[in-house]
Short mmCIF file of C-alpha atoms in Angstrom, two decimals:
data_model
loop_
_atom_site.label_atom_id
_atom_site.label_comp_id
_atom_site.label_asym_id
_atom_site.label_seq_id
_atom_site.Cartn_x
_atom_site.Cartn_y
_atom_site.Cartn_z
CA MET A 1 81.50 106.09 146.38
CA SER A 2 80.78 109.81 146.67
CA LEU A 3 77.73 111.42 145.10
CA ARG A 4 79.93 113.33 142.64
CA THR A 5 81.63 110.10 141.47
CA ARG A 6 78.28 108.33 141.05
CA ILE A 7 76.82 111.22 139.02
CA GLY A 8 79.91 111.27 136.79
CA ALA A 9 79.65 107.52 136.20
CA VAL A 10 75.93 107.76 135.36
CA LEU A 11 76.52 110.66 132.93
CA ALA A 12 79.40 108.85 131.24
CA SER A 13 77.25 105.73 130.84
CA ALA A 14 74.41 107.80 129.38
CA VAL A 15 76.70 109.46 126.83
CA VAL A 16 78.14 106.11 125.72
CA ALA A 17 74.68 104.50 125.55
CA SER A 18 73.26 107.36 123.50
CA GLY A 19 76.01 107.11 120.90
CA LEU A 20 77.21 110.67 121.46
CA VAL A 21 80.82 109.65 121.77
CA VAL A 22 82.81 111.57 119.19
CA ALA A 23 86.09 110.24 117.93
CA VAL A 24 88.66 112.97 117.53
CA PRO A 25 90.92 112.42 114.52
CA GLY A 26 94.57 112.08 115.39
CA THR A 27 97.51 113.22 113.38
CA ALA A 28 98.09 111.46 110.10
CA ASN A 29 100.52 108.58 110.40
CA ALA A 30 102.07 106.17 107.96
CA GLY A 31 99.10 103.81 108.06
CA ALA A 32 96.71 106.64 107.26
CA TYR A 33 98.17 106.91 103.78
CA GLY A 34 98.64 103.18 103.22
CA CYS A 35 102.35 103.18 104.04
CA ALA A 36 103.57 100.95 106.84
CA GLY A 37 106.84 101.50 108.63
CA LYS A 38 108.99 104.39 109.76
CA PHE A 39 108.57 107.96 108.53
CA ILE A 40 111.87 108.98 106.89
CA LYS A 41 111.49 112.50 105.51
CA SER A 42 109.14 114.96 103.80
CA TRP A 43 109.64 117.69 101.20
CA PRO A 44 107.30 120.58 100.26
CA VAL A 45 105.68 120.71 96.81
CA HIS A 46 105.72 124.34 95.60
CA SER A 47 103.95 126.05 92.75
CA MET A 48 105.28 129.42 91.68
CA TRP A 49 103.20 131.20 94.36
CA ARG A 50 102.46 128.77 97.18
CA THR A 51 103.14 125.43 98.83
CA LEU A 52 100.42 123.03 97.67
CA GLY A 53 101.47 119.92 99.56
CA ASP A 54 104.23 117.61 100.72
CA VAL A 55 105.92 114.43 99.53
CA ARG A 56 106.32 111.92 102.37
CA LEU A 57 108.73 108.95 102.36
CA TYR A 58 108.41 105.90 104.64
CA TYR A 59 110.43 102.70 105.02
CA ASN A 60 109.27 99.32 106.34
CA PRO A 61 112.30 97.31 107.52
CA LYS A 62 110.27 94.10 107.87
CA THR A 63 109.33 94.04 104.18
CA LYS A 64 112.33 96.12 102.98
CA THR A 65 109.86 98.38 101.18
CA SER A 66 109.98 102.14 100.64
CA CYS A 67 106.65 103.92 100.31
CA ALA A 68 105.79 107.46 99.19
CA VAL A 69 102.69 109.65 99.06
CA VAL A 70 102.06 113.23 98.00
CA VAL A 71 99.62 114.98 100.35
CA LYS A 72 97.83 118.28 99.73
CA ARG A 73 97.98 120.95 102.40
CA LYS A 74 94.65 121.42 104.22
CA ALA A 75 93.77 124.65 102.41
CA TYR A 76 93.71 122.81 99.05
CA ARG A 77 91.68 119.72 99.94
CA ASP A 78 88.31 121.26 98.95
CA LYS A 79 88.16 119.62 95.51
CA LYS A 80 89.65 116.82 93.44
CA THR A 81 92.56 117.95 91.31
CA SER A 82 95.25 116.23 89.26
CA MET A 83 98.00 114.70 91.36
CA SER A 84 100.70 112.13 90.77
CA VAL A 85 103.51 110.43 92.63
CA ARG A 86 106.15 108.06 91.31
CA LEU A 87 108.81 106.19 93.30
CA TYR A 88 111.87 104.56 91.75
CA ASN A 89 114.57 102.46 93.42
CA GLN A 90 117.75 103.31 91.53
CA THR A 91 119.91 100.80 93.39
CA TRP A 92 117.86 97.78 92.35
CA ALA A 93 117.06 98.83 88.81
CA GLY A 94 117.56 95.39 87.30
CA ASP A 95 114.21 93.97 88.43
CA ASN A 96 111.80 96.21 86.53
CA SER A 97 110.13 93.16 84.91
CA ASN A 98 108.71 92.21 88.33
CA LYS A 99 107.77 95.83 89.06
CA TYR A 100 109.68 95.84 92.32
CA ASN A 101 111.64 98.98 91.56
CA VAL A 102 109.08 101.49 90.17
CA ASP A 103 105.51 102.37 91.12
CA THR A 104 103.22 105.23 90.04
CA ASP A 105 99.84 106.61 91.10
CA SER A 106 98.09 109.44 89.27
CA GLY A 107 94.59 110.80 88.86
CA LYS A 108 92.22 113.32 90.43
CA PHE A 109 92.39 113.24 94.22
CA LYS A 110 91.02 115.41 97.01
CA HIS A 111 93.59 114.61 99.71
CA TYR A 112 96.57 112.55 98.54
CA ALA A 113 98.03 110.42 95.75
CA GLY A 114 99.66 107.10 96.53
CA PRO A 115 100.80 105.07 98.21
CA VAL A 116 103.49 103.93 95.81
CA LYS A 117 105.90 101.23 96.97
CA VAL A 118 109.21 99.74 95.86
CA ARG A 119 111.28 96.97 97.39
CA GLY A 120 114.84 97.67 98.40
CA LYS A 121 117.93 95.58 97.98
CA SER A 122 121.41 96.95 98.27
CA SER A 123 124.92 95.71 98.85
CA LYS A 124 125.44 98.92 100.82
CA GLY A 125 123.64 97.57 103.87
CA LYS A 126 120.59 99.49 104.99
CA LYS A 127 120.86 102.23 102.37
CA TYR A 128 119.72 102.44 98.78
CA LYS A 129 118.97 105.27 96.40
CA VAL A 130 115.40 106.25 95.55
CA THR A 131 113.94 108.99 93.37
CA ILE A 132 110.48 110.48 93.89
CA TRP A 133 108.58 112.62 91.40
CA ALA A 134 105.42 114.40 92.63
CA ASP A 135 102.92 116.78 91.03
CA ILE A 136 99.92 118.69 92.38
CA SER A 137 97.66 120.92 90.27
CA TYR A 138 95.30 123.40 91.91
CA GLY A 139 93.51 126.51 90.62
CA GLY A 140 95.54 126.76 87.42
CA GLU A 141 98.83 126.30 89.25
CA ARG A 142 101.10 123.29 89.18
CA GLY A 143 103.52 122.29 91.88
CA ARG A 144 106.26 119.77 91.22
CA ARG A 145 108.91 118.20 93.42
CA ASP A 146 111.64 115.79 92.40
CA VAL A 147 113.89 114.33 95.09
CA SER A 148 116.64 111.79 94.82
CA GLY A 149 118.99 110.48 97.45
CA VAL A 150 120.14 107.85 99.89
CA TRP A 151 118.54 107.85 103.33
CA SER A 152 119.34 105.69 106.35
CA HIS A 153 116.54 103.48 107.46
#
């Protein structure tokens, strides 16, 4: 082993032993927001003057569950503000008594609202219709986004 290799190994061991290892945060994924499964699509949430955040939709084929979150853009994560997200499965509307087809999260959040989850069941195969309503308030402005559609999973 060369001197350079030995010095590198000793320095690496010292850094690990001293606890100076810094974890670098990765990009946000589905699990980061409490949604498991495949990312399907996102839509911006606009106020009159700016884009405050994004609505993100995920689908887990193992559990046949759709999941949505509304996430503030980085510039607006400095304080808790009113946010809400609601997800509704229009294809399977007959099971509201078991709360499988509608879910809502609202309150004051710094980063994101959700996750909200609904189960899917459709005679159309792998597709069913969902509607998402999302709101973000910040600095006297309110952004709202409503999306509805059928997406392939």
